CSV table of C-alpha atoms in Angstrom, one decimal:
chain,number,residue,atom,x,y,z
A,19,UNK,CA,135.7,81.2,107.2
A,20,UNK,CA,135.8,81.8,111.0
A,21,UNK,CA,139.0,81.9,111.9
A,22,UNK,CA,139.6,81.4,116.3
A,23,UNK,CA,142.5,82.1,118.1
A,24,UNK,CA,143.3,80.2,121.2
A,25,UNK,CA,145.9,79.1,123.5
A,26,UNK,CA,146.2,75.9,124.1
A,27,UNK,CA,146.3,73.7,121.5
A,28,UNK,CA,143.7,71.7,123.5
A,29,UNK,CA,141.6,74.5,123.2
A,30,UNK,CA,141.9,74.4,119.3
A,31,UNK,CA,141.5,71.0,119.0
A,32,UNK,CA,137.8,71.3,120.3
A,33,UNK,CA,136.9,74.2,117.7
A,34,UNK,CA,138.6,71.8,114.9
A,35,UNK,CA,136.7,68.5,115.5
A,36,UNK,CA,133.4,70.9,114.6
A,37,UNK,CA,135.6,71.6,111.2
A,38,UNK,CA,136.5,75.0,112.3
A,39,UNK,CA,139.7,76.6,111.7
A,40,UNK,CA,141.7,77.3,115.0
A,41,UNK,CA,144.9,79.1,115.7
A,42,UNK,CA,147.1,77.7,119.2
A,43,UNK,CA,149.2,80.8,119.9
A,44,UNK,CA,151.1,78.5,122.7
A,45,UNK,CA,152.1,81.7,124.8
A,46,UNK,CA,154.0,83.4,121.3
A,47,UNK,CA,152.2,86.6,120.8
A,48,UNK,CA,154.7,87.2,117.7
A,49,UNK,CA,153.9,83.9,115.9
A,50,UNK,CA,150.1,83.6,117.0
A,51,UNK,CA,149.9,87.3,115.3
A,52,UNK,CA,151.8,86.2,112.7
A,53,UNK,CA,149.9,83.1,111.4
A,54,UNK,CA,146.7,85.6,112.2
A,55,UNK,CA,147.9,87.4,109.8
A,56,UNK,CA,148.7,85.0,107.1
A,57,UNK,CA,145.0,83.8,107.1
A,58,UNK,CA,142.7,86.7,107.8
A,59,UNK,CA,142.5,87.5,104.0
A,60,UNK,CA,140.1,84.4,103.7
A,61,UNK,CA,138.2,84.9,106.9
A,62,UNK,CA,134.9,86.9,107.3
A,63,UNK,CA,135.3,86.5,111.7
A,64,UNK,CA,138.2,86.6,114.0
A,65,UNK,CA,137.0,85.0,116.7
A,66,UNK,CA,139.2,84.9,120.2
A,67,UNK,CA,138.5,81.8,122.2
A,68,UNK,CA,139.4,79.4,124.8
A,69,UNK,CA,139.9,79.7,129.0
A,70,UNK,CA,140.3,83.0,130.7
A,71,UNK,CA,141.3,84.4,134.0
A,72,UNK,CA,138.3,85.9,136.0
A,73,UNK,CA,138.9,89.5,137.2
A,74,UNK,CA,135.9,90.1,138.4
A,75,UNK,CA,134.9,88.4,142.0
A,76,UNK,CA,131.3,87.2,141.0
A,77,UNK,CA,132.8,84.5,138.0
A,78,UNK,CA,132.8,81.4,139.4
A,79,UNK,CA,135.2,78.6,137.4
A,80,UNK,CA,133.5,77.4,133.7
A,81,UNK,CA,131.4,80.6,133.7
A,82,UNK,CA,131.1,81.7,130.3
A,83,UNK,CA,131.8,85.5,129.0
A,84,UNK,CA,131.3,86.9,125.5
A,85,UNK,CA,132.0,90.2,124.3
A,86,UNK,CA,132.3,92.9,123.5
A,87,UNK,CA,128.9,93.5,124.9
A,88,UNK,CA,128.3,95.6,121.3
A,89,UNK,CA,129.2,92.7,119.0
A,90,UNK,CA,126.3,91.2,117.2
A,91,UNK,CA,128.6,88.5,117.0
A,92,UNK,CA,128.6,88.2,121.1
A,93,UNK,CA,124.8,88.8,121.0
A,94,UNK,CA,124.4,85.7,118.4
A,95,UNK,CA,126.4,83.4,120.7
A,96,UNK,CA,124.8,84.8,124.1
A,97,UNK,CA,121.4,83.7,122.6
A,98,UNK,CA,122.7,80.2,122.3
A,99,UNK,CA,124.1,80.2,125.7
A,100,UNK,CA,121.6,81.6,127.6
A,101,UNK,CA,123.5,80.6,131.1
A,102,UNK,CA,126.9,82.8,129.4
A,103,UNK,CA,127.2,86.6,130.1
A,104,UNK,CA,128.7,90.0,128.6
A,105,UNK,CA,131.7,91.2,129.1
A,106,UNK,CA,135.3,92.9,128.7
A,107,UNK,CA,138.7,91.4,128.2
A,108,UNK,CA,141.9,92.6,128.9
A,109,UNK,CA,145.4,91.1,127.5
A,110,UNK,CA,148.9,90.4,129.5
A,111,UNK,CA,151.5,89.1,127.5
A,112,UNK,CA,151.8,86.6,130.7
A,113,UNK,CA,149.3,84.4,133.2
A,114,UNK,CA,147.9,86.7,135.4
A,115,UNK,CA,148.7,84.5,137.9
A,116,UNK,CA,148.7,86.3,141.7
A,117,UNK,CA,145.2,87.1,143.0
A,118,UNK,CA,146.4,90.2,144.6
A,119,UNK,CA,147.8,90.7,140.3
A,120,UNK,CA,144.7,90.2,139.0
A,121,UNK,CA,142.6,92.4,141.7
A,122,UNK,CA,145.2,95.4,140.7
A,123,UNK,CA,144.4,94.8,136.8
A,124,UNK,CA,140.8,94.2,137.6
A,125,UNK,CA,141.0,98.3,139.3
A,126,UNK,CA,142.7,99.5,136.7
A,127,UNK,CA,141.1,98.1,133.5
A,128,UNK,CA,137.7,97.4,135.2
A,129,UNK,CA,138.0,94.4,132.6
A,130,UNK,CA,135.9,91.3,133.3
A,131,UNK,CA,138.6,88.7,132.1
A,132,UNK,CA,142.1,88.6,131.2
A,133,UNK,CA,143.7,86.2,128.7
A,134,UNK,CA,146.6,86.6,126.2
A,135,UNK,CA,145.5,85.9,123.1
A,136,UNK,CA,142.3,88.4,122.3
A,137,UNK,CA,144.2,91.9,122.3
A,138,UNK,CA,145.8,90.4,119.3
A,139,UNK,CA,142.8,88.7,118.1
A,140,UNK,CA,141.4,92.3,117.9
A,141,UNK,CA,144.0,94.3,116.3
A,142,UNK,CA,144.6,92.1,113.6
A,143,UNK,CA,140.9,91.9,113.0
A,144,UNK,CA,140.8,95.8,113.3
A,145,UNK,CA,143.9,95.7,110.3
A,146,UNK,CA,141.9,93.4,108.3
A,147,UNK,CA,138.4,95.4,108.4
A,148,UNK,CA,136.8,92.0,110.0
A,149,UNK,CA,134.4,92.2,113.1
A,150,UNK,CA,136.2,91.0,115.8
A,151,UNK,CA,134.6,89.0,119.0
A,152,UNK,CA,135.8,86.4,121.7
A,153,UNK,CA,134.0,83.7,123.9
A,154,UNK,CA,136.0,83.0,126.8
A,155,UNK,CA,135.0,80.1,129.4
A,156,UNK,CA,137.1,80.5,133.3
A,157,UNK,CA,139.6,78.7,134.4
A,158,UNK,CA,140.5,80.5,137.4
A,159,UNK,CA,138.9,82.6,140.3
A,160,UNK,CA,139.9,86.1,140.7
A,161,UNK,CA,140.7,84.9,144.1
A,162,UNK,CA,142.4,82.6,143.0
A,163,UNK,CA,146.6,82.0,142.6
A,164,UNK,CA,147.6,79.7,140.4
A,165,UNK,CA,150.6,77.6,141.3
A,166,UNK,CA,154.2,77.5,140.1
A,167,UNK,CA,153.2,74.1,138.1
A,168,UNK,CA,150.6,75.9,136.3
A,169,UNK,CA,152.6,78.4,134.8
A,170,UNK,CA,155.2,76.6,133.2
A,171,UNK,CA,152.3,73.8,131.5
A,172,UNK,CA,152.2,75.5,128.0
A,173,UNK,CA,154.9,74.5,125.2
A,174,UNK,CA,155.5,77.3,122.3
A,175,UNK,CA,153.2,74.7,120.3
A,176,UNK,CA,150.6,75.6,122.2
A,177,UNK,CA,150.5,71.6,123.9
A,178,UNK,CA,151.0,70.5,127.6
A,179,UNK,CA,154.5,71.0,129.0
A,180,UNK,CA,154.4,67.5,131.1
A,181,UNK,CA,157.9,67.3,132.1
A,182,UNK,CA,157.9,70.8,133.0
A,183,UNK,CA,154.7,70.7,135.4
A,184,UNK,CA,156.3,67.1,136.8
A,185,UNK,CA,159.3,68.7,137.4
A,186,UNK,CA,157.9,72.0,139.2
A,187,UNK,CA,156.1,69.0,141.4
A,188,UNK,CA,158.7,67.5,142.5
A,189,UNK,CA,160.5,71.0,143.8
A,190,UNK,CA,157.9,72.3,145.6
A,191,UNK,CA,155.8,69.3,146.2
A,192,UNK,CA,153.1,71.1,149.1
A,193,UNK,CA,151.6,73.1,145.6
A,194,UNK,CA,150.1,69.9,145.0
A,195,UNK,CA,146.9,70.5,146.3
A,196,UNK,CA,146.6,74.1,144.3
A,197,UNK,CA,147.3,72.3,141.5
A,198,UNK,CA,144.6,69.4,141.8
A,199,UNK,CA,142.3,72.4,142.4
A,200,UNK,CA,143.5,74.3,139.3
A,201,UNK,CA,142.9,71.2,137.2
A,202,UNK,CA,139.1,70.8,138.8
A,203,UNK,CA,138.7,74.5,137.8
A,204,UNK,CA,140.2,74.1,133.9
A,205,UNK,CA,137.9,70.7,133.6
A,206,UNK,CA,134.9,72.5,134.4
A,207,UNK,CA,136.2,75.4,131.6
A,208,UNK,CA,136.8,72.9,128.9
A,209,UNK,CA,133.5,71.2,129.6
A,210,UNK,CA,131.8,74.9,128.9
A,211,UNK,CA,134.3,76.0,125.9
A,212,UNK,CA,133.0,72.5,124.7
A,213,UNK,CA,129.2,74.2,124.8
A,214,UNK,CA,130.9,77.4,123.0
A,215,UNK,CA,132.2,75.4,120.5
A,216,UNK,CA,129.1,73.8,119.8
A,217,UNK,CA,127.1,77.1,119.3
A,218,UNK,CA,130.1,78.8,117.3
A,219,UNK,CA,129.7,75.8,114.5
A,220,UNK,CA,125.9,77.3,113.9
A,221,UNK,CA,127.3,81.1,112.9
A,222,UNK,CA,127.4,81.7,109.1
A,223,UNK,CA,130.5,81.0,107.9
């Protein structure tokens, strides 16, 4: 079994309609490394996967980025998607959500993404003796800042927080444009995690 951490339970939902077995960690690092946990005895892959942050400059939104760039598992899925590249990841146990934020982790890590989901991914593959990879598609610019509606749109569940990102609206209605552009940007990376899906179904189970 391949088991895939994400974030979003939207993100999960795509991995499951291709009958794989996803994990929403919904912004809980606790729980998502709990129910990790509970299920890696019957996996043979931990796979981390779903939208990242871009920290480097050149990843444009719905660029794809596997790693790490030694994984055969990473080498598998970059010969299925040609268009995707290599790459690092970095966790935060937040959104990285301040372009000047993610240019300062970006120095210091020299990471190509940030999400929070595949640090854990990793160790609890490392615990188990499983090989470990993720596939990441971009939501966000590294010059980009998100805006205050964006950051409060994820339930524990790992679902969409409506009445939260409504109500962040109507405080500070002029981030409305930011926003409509942060939702272009995250259509474009569940259109491509679609395409990672797709070539995750064909690894051995």
């Amino acid at each position: 079994m391949i088991l895939i951490a994400c974030g979003l339970r939207a993100e999960a939902a795509i991995f499951e309609r291709l009958g794989l077995t996803a994990i929403a960690g919904g912004g809980d690092p606790a729980r998502l490394e709990n129910d990790l946990r509970a299920r890696a005895g019957r996996a043979s892959l931990i796979l981390s996967a779903g939208v990242a942050g871009a920290l480097d400059p050149a990843l444009d939104a719905g660029a794809i980025v596997l790693g790490p760039p030694e994984s055969p598992i990473a080498q598998y899925l970059r010969e299925a998607l040609p268009e995707a590249r290599l790459g690092t990841v970095t966790g935060a146990p937040a959104i990285v959500a301040e372009a000047g934020a993610k240019a300062a982790l970006h120095a210091a890590t020299r990471a190509t993404i940030v999400d929070m989901e595949s640090h854990i991914a990793a160790r609890i593959a490392r615990e188990a003796g499983l090989p470990f990879a993720f596939a990441r598609t971009i939501s966000d610019r590294a010059d980009e800042s998100l805006p205050p509606a964006a950051l409060v749109g994820m339930r524990p569940d790992g679902k969409v927080a409506l009445g939260r990102v409504l109500a962040s609206i109507a405080a500070r209605p002029g981030q409305l444009p930011a926003l409509l552009r942060t939702a272009k940007s995250a259509g474009a990376a569940f259109k491509a995690l679609e395409q990672v899906a797709a070539a995750v179904a064909t690894l051995p189970a």
